[in-house]
mmCIF file of C-alpha atoms and ligand atoms in Angstrom:
data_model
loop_
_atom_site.group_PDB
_atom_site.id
_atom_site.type_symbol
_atom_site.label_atom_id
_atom_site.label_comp_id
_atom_site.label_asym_id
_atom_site.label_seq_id
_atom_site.Cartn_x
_atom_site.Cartn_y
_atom_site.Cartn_z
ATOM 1 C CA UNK A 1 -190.310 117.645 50.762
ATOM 2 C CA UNK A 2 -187.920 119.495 48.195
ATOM 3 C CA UNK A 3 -188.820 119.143 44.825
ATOM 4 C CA UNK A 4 -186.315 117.589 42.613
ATOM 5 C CA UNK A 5 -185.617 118.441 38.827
ATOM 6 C CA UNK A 6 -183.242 117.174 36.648
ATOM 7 C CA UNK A 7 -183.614 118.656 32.848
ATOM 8 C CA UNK A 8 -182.377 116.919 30.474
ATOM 9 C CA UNK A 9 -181.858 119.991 28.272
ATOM 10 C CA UNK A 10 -181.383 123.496 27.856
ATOM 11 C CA UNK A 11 -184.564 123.963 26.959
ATOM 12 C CA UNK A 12 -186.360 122.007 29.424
ATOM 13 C CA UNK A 13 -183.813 123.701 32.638
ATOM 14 C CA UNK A 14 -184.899 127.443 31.197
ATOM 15 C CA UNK A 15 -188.732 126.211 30.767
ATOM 16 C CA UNK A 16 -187.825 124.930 34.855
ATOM 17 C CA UNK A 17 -186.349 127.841 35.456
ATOM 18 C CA UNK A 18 -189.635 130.208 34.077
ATOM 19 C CA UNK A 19 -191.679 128.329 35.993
ATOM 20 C CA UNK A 20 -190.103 127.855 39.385
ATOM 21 C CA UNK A 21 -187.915 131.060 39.962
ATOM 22 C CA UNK A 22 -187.784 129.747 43.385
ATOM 23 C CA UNK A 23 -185.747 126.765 43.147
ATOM 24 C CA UNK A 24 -182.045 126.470 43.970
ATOM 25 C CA UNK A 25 -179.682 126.092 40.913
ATOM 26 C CA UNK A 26 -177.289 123.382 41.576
ATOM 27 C CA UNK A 27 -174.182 122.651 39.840
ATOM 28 C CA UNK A 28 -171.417 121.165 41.458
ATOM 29 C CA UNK A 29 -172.922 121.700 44.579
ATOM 30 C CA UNK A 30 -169.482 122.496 46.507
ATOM 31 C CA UNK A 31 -170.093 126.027 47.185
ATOM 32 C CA UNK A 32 -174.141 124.962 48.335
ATOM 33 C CA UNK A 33 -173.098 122.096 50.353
ATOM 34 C CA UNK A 34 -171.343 123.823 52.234
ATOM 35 C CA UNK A 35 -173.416 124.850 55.412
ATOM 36 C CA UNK A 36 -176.159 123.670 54.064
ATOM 37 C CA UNK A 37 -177.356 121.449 57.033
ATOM 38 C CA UNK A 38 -177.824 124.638 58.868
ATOM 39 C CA UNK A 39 -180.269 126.367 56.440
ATOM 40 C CA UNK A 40 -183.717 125.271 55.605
ATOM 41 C CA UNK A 41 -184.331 123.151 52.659
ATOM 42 C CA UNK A 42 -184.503 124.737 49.661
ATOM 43 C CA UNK A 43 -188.785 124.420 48.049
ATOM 44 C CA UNK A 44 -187.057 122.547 45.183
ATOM 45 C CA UNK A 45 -183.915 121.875 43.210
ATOM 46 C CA UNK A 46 -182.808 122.450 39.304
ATOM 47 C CA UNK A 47 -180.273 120.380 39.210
ATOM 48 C CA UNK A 48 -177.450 121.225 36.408
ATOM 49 C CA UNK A 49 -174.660 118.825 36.926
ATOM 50 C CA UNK A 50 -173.928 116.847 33.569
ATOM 51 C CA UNK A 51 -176.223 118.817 31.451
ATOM 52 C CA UNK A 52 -174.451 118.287 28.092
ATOM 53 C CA UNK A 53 -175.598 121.889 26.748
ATOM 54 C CA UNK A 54 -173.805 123.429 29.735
ATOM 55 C CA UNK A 55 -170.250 121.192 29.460
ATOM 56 C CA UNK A 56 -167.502 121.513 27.716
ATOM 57 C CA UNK A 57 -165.355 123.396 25.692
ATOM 58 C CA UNK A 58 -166.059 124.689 22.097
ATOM 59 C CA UNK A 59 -165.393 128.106 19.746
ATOM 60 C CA UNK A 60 -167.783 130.583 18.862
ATOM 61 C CA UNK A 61 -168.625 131.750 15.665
ATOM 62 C CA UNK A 62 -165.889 134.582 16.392
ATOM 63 C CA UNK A 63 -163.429 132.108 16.749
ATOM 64 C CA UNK A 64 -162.952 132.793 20.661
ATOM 65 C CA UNK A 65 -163.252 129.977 23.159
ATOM 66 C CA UNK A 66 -166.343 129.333 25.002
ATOM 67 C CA UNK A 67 -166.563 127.311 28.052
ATOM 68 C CA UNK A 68 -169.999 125.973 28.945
ATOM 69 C CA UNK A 69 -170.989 126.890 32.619
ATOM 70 C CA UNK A 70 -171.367 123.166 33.096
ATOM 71 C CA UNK A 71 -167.530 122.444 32.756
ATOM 72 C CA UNK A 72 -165.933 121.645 35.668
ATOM 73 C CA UNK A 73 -161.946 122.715 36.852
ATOM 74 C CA UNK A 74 -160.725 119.343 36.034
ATOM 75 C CA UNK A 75 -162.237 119.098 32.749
ATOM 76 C CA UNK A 76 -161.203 122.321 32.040
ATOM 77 C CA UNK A 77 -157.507 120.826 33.167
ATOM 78 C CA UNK A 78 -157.591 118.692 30.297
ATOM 79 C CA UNK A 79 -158.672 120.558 27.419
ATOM 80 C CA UNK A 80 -155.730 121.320 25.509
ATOM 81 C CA UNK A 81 -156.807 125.030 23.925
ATOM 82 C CA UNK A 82 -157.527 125.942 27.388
ATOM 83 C CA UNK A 83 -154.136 125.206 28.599
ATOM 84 C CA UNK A 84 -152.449 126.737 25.510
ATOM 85 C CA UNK A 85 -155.103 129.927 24.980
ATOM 86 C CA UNK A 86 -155.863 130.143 28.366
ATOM 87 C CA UNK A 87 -152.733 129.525 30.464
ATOM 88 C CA UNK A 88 -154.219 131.832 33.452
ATOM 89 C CA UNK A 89 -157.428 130.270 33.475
ATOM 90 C CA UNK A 90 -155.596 126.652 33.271
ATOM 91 C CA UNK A 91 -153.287 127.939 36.542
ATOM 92 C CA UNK A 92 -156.107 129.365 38.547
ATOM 93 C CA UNK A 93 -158.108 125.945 37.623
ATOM 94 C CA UNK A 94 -155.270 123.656 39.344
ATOM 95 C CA UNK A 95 -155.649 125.609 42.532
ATOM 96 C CA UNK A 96 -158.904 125.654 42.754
ATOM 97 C CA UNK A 97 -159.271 123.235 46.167
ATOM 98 C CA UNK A 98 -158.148 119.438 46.024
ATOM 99 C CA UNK A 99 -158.543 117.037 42.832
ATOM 100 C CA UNK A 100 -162.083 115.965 44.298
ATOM 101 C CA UNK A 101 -163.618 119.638 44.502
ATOM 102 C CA UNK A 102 -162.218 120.181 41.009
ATOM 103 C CA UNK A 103 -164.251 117.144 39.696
ATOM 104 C CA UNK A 104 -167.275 118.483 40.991
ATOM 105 C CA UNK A 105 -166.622 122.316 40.674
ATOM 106 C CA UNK A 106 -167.636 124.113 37.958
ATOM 107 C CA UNK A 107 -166.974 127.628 36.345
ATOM 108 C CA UNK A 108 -170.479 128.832 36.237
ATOM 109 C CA UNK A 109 -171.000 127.522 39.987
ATOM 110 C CA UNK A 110 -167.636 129.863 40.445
ATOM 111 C CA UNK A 111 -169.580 132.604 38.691
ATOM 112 C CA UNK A 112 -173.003 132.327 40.892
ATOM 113 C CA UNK A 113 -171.387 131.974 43.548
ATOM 114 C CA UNK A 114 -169.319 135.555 42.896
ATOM 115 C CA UNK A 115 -167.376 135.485 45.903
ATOM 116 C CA UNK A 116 -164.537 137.565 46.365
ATOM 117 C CA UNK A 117 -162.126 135.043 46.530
ATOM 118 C CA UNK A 118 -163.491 132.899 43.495
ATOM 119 C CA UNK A 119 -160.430 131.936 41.933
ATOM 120 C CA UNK A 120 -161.472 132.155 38.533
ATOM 121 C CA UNK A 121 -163.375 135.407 38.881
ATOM 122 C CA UNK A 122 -159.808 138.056 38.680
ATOM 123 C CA UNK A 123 -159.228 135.833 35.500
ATOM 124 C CA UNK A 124 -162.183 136.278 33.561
ATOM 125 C CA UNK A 125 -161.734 140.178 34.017
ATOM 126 C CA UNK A 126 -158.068 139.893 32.869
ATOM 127 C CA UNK A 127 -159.107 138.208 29.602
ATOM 128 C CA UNK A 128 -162.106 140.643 28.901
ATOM 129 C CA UNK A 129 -164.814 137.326 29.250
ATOM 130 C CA UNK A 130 -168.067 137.793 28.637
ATOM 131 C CA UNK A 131 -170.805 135.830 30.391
ATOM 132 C CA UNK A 132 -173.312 134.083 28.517
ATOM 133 C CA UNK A 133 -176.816 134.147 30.206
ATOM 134 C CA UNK A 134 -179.722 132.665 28.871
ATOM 135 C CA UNK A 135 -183.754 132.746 29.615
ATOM 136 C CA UNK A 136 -186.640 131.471 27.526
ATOM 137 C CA UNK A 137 -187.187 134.781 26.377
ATOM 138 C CA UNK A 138 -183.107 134.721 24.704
ATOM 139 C CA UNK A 139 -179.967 134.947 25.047
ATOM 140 C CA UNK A 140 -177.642 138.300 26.164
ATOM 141 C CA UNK A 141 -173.895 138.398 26.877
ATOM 142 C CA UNK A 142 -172.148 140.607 29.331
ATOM 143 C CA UNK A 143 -168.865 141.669 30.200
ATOM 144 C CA UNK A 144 -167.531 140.251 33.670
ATOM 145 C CA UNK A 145 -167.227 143.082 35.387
ATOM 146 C CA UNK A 146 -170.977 143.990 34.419
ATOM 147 C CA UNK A 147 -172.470 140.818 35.471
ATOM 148 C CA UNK A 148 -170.844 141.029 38.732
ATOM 149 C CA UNK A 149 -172.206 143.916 40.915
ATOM 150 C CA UNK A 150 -170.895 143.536 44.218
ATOM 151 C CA UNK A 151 -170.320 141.044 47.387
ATOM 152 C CA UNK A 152 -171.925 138.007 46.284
ATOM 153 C CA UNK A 153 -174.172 139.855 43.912
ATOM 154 C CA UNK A 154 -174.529 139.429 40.131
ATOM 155 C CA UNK A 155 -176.863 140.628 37.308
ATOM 156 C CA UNK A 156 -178.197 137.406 36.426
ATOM 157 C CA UNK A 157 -182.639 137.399 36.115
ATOM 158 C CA UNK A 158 -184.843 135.358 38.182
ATOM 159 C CA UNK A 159 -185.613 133.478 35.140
ATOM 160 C CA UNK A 160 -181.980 133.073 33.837
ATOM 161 C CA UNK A 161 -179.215 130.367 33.947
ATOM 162 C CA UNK A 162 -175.698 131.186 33.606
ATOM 163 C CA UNK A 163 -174.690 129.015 29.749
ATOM 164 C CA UNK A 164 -170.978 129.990 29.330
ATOM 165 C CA UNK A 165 -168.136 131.911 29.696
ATOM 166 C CA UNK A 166 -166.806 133.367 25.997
ATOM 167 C CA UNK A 167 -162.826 134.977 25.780
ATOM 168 C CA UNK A 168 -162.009 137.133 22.669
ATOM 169 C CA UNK A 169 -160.135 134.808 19.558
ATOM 170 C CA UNK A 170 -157.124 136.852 19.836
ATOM 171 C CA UNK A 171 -156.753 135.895 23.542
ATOM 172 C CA UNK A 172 -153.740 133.220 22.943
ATOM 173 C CA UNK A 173 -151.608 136.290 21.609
ATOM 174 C CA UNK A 174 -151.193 137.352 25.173
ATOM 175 C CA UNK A 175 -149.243 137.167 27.806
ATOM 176 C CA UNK A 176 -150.970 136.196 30.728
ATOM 177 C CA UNK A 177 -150.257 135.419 34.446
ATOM 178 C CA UNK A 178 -151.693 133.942 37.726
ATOM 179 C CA UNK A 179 -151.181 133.988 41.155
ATOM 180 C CA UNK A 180 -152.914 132.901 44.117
ATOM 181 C CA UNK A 181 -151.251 133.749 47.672
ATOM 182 C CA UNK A 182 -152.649 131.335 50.545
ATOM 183 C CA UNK A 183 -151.671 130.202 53.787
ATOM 184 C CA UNK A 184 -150.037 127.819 52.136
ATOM 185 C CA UNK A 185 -149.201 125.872 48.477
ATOM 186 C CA UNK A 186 -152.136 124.265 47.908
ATOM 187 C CA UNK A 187 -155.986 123.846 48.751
ATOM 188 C CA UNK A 188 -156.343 126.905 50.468
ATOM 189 C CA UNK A 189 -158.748 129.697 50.008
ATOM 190 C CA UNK A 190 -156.598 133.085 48.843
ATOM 191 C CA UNK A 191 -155.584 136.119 50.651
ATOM 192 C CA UNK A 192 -154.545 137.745 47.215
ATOM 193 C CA UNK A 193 -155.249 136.933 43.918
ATOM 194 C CA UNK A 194 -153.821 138.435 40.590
ATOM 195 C CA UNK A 195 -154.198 138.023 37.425
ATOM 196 C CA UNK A 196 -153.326 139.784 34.121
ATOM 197 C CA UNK A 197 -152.634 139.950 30.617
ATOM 198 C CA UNK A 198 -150.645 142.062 28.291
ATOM 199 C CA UNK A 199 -149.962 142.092 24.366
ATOM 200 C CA UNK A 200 -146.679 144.067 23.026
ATOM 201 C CA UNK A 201 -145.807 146.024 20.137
ATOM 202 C CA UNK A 202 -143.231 145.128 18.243
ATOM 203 C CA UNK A 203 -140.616 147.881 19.987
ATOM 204 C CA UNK A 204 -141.738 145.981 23.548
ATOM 205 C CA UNK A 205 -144.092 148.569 24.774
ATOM 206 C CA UNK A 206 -147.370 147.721 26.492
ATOM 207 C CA UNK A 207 -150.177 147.975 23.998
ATOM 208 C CA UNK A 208 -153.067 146.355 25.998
ATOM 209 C CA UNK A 209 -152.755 145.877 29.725
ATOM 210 C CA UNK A 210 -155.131 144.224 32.170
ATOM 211 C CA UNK A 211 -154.636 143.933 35.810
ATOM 212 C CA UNK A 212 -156.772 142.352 38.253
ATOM 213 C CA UNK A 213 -156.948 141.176 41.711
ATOM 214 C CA UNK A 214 -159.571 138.761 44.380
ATOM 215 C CA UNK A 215 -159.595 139.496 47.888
ATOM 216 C CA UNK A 216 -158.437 142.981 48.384
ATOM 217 C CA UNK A 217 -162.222 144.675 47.917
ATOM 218 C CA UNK A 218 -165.842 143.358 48.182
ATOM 219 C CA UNK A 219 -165.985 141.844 44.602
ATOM 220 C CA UNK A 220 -162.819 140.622 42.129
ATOM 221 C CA UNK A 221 -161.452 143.704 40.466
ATOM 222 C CA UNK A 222 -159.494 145.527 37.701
ATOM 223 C CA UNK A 223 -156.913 147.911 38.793
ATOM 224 C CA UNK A 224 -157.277 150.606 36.446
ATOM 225 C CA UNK A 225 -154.985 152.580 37.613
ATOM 226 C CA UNK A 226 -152.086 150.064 37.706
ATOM 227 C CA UNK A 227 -153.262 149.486 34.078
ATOM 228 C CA UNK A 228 -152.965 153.071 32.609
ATOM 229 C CA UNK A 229 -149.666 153.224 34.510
ATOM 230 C CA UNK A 230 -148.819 150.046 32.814
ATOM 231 C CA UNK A 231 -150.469 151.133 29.234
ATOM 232 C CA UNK A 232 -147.797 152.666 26.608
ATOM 233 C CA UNK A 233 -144.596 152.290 28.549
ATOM 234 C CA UNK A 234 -141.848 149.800 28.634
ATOM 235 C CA UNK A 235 -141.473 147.598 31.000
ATOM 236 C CA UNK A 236 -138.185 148.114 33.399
ATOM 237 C CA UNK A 237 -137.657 148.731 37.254
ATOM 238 C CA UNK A 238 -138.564 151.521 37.417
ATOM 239 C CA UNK A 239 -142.129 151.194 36.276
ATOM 240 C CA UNK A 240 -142.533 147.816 37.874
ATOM 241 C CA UNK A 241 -142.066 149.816 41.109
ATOM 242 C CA UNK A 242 -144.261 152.358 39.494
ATOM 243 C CA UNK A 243 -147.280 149.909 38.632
ATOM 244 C CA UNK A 244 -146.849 148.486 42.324
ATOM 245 C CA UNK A 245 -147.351 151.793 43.805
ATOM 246 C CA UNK A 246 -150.237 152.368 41.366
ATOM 247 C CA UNK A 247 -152.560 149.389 42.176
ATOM 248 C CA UNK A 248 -152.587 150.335 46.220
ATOM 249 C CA UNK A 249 -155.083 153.099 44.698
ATOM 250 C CA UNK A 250 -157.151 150.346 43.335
ATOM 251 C CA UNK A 251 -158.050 148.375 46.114
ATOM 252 C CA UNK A 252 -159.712 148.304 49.417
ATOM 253 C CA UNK A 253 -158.423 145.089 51.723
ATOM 254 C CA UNK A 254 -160.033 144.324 54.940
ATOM 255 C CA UNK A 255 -158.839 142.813 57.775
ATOM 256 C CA UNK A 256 -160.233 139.474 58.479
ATOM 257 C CA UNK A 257 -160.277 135.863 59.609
ATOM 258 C CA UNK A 258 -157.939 135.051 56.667
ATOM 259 C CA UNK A 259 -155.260 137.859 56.303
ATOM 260 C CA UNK A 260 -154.712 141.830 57.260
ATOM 261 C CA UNK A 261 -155.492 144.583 55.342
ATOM 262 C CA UNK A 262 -151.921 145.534 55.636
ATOM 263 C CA UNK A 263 -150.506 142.324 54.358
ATOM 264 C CA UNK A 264 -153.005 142.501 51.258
ATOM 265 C CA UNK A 265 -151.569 145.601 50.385
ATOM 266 C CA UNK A 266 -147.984 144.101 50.470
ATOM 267 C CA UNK A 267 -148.387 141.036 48.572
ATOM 268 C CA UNK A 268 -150.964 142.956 45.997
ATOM 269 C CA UNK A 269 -148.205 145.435 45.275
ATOM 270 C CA UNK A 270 -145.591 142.972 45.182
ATOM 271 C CA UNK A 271 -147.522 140.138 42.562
ATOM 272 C CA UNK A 272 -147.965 143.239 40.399
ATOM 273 C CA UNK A 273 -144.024 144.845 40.500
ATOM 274 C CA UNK A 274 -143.039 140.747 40.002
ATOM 275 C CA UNK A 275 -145.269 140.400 36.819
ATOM 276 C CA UNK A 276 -144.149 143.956 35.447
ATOM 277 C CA UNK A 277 -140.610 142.799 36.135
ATOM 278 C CA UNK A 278 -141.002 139.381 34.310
ATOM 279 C CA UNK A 279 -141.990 141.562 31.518
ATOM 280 C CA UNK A 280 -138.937 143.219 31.406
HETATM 281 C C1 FAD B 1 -163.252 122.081 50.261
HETATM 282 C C2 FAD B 1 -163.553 123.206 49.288
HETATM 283 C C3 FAD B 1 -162.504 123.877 48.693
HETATM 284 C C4 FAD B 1 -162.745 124.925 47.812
HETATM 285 N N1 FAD B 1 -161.679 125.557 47.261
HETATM 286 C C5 FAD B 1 -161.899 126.568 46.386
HETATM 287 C C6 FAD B 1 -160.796 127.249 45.805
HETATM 288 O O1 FAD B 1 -159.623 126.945 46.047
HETATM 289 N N2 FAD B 1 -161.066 128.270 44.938
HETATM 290 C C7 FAD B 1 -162.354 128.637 44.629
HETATM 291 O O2 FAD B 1 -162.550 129.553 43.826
HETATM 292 N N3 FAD B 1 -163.415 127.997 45.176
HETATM 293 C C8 FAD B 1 -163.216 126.983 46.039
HETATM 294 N N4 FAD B 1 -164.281 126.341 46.610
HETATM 295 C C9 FAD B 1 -165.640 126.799 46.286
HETATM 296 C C10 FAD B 1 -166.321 126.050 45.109
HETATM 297 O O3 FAD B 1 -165.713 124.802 44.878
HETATM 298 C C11 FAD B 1 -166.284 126.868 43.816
HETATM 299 O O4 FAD B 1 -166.841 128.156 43.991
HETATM 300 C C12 FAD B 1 -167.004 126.153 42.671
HETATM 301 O O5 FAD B 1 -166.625 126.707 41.442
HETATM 302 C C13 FAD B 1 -168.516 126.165 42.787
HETATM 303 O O6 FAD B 1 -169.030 125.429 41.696
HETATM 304 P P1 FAD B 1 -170.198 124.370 41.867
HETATM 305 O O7 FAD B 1 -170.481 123.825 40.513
HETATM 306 O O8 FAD B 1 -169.904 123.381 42.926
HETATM 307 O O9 FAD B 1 -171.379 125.358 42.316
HETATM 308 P P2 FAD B 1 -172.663 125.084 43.218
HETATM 309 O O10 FAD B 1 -172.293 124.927 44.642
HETATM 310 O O11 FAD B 1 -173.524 124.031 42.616
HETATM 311 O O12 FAD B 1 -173.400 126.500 42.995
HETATM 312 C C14 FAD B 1 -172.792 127.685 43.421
HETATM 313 C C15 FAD B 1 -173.726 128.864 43.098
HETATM 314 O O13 FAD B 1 -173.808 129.069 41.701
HETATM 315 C C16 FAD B 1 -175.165 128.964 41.241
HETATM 316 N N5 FAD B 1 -175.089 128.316 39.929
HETATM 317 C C17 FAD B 1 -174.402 127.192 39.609
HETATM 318 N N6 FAD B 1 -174.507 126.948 38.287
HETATM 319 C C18 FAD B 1 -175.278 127.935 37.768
HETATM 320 C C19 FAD B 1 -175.761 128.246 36.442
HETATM 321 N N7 FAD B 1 -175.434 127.487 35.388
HETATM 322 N N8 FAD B 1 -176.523 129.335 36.289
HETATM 323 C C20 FAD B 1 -176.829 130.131 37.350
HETATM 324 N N9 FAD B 1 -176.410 129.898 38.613
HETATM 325 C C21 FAD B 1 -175.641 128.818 38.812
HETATM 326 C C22 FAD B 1 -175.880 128.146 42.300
HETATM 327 O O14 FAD B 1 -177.257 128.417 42.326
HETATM 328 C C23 FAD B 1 -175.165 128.640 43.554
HETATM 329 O O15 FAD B 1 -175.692 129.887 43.963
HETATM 330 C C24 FAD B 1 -164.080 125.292 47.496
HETATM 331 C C25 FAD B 1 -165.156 124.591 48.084
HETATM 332 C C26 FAD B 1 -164.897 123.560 48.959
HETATM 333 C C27 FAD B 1 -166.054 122.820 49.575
#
């Protein structure tokens, strides 16, 4: 019989966690659902869903936004400094599968799951987040791109629990972007994501420049060279064609059952001469 264990605080999930390292971490439970008839049943279950520590959104002493791991897509829908700090987050939480998977998802259960083709993941590299993890022994934060490590791995301790997601204060003076490319306009899982933000001097030129894409290698990435090709200049034509030509050396697509390699390297290259051009 699986052992089940619902804390009803932080505390009492990372005292849980300590002691049974073992147990499945459920959020949502949309990602572990699925298929989950076909595995064995987990020894037990630390079940996060509702923990009011983990929901919601609040600032930080910084003044940046954090999200608690707990919040789900459609709460994060409605939270107005989301949609106005956060506009790419906001987008990529609207496509995020039908109104009843956003309900139950949540952004930390986007995070452990670290799939390729989470849709949030491009966006929390894009907006430099940190990820908050948290133990009984403390807290630590990391960078996005340090917590995740490769397919479906991530950085996060056998005693740990994912607590939020923190984006810098400035993050609202940006301009940001999203796009998800699917087999079609909505619920479906992407062939191509992109995501990125920008700030401007005051002459128009690129200052700060992130680029970042799901789907095209084993884990969401940043396309660093697109971004120093982006970094410094103005954006016209010529160097949204650049840019596009630029991010092909960042990433790796496969074929598979979704999409081509070949037609990953299309629409990456296209979503990233579109966003230079809206620039311009
Ligand atoms: C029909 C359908 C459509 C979908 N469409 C999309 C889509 O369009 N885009 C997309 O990105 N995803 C999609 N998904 C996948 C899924 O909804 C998301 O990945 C979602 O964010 C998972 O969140 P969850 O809370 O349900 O996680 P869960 O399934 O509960 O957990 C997922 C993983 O994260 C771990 N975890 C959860 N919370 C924590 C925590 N606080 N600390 C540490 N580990 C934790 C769990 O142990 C597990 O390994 C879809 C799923 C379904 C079933």
């Amino acid at each position: 019989m699986t052992e089940w264990i619902r804390p009803p605080s932080l505390d009492e999930a990372l005292a849980a966690r300590r002691e049974h390292p073992d147990f499945m971490l459920l959020a949502g439970g949309t990602d572990l659902m699925v298929g989950a008839i076909a595995r064995p049943a987990p020894v037990g279950v630390i079940d996060l869903f509702g923990l009011p520590e983990l929901s919601g959104v609040s600032r930080d002493p910084a003044g940046g936004l954090r999200l608690g791991a707990g919040t789900t897509f459609a709460a994060l829908l409605t939270d107005d400094a989301v949609r106005t700090e956060l506009p790419a987050l906001w987008a990529a939480a609207r496509e995020v599968g039908a109104l009843q998977i956003q309900a139950r998802a949540t952004l930390g259960g986007n995070i452990g799951t670290s799939s390729p083709v989470g849709d949030s993941l491009p966006v929390l590299l894009a907006l430099d987040a940190e990820v908050e993890v948290a133990s009984s022994r403390g807290t630590r934060r990391l960078a996005y791109d340090e917590f995740c490590t490769g397919y479906r791995t991530h950085a996060l301790g056998g005693d740990e629990l994912i607590v939020a997601v923190h984006f810098p204060a400035d993050i609202g003076r940006r301009v940001q972007a999203w796009r998800k490319v699917g087999t079609r306009r909505a619920q479906s899982i992407s062939k191509v994501m992109f995501a990125a933000s920008v700030e401007r001097g005051a002459d128009g030129t690129v200052t700060l420049a992130r680029l970042a894409f799901g789907a095209v290698r084993e884990q969401p990435i940043r396309a660093l060279a697109g971004e120093q090709c982006l970094a410094g200049e103005t954006p016209d034509a010529a160097l949204a064609e650049a840019v596009a030509a630029a991010v092909l050396t960042d990433i790796a697509p496969i074929d598979d059952v979704r999409s081509t390699a070949d037609y990953r390297r299309t629409v990456a290259g296209r979503l990233a001469r579109r966003f230079v051009l809206s620039l311009a």
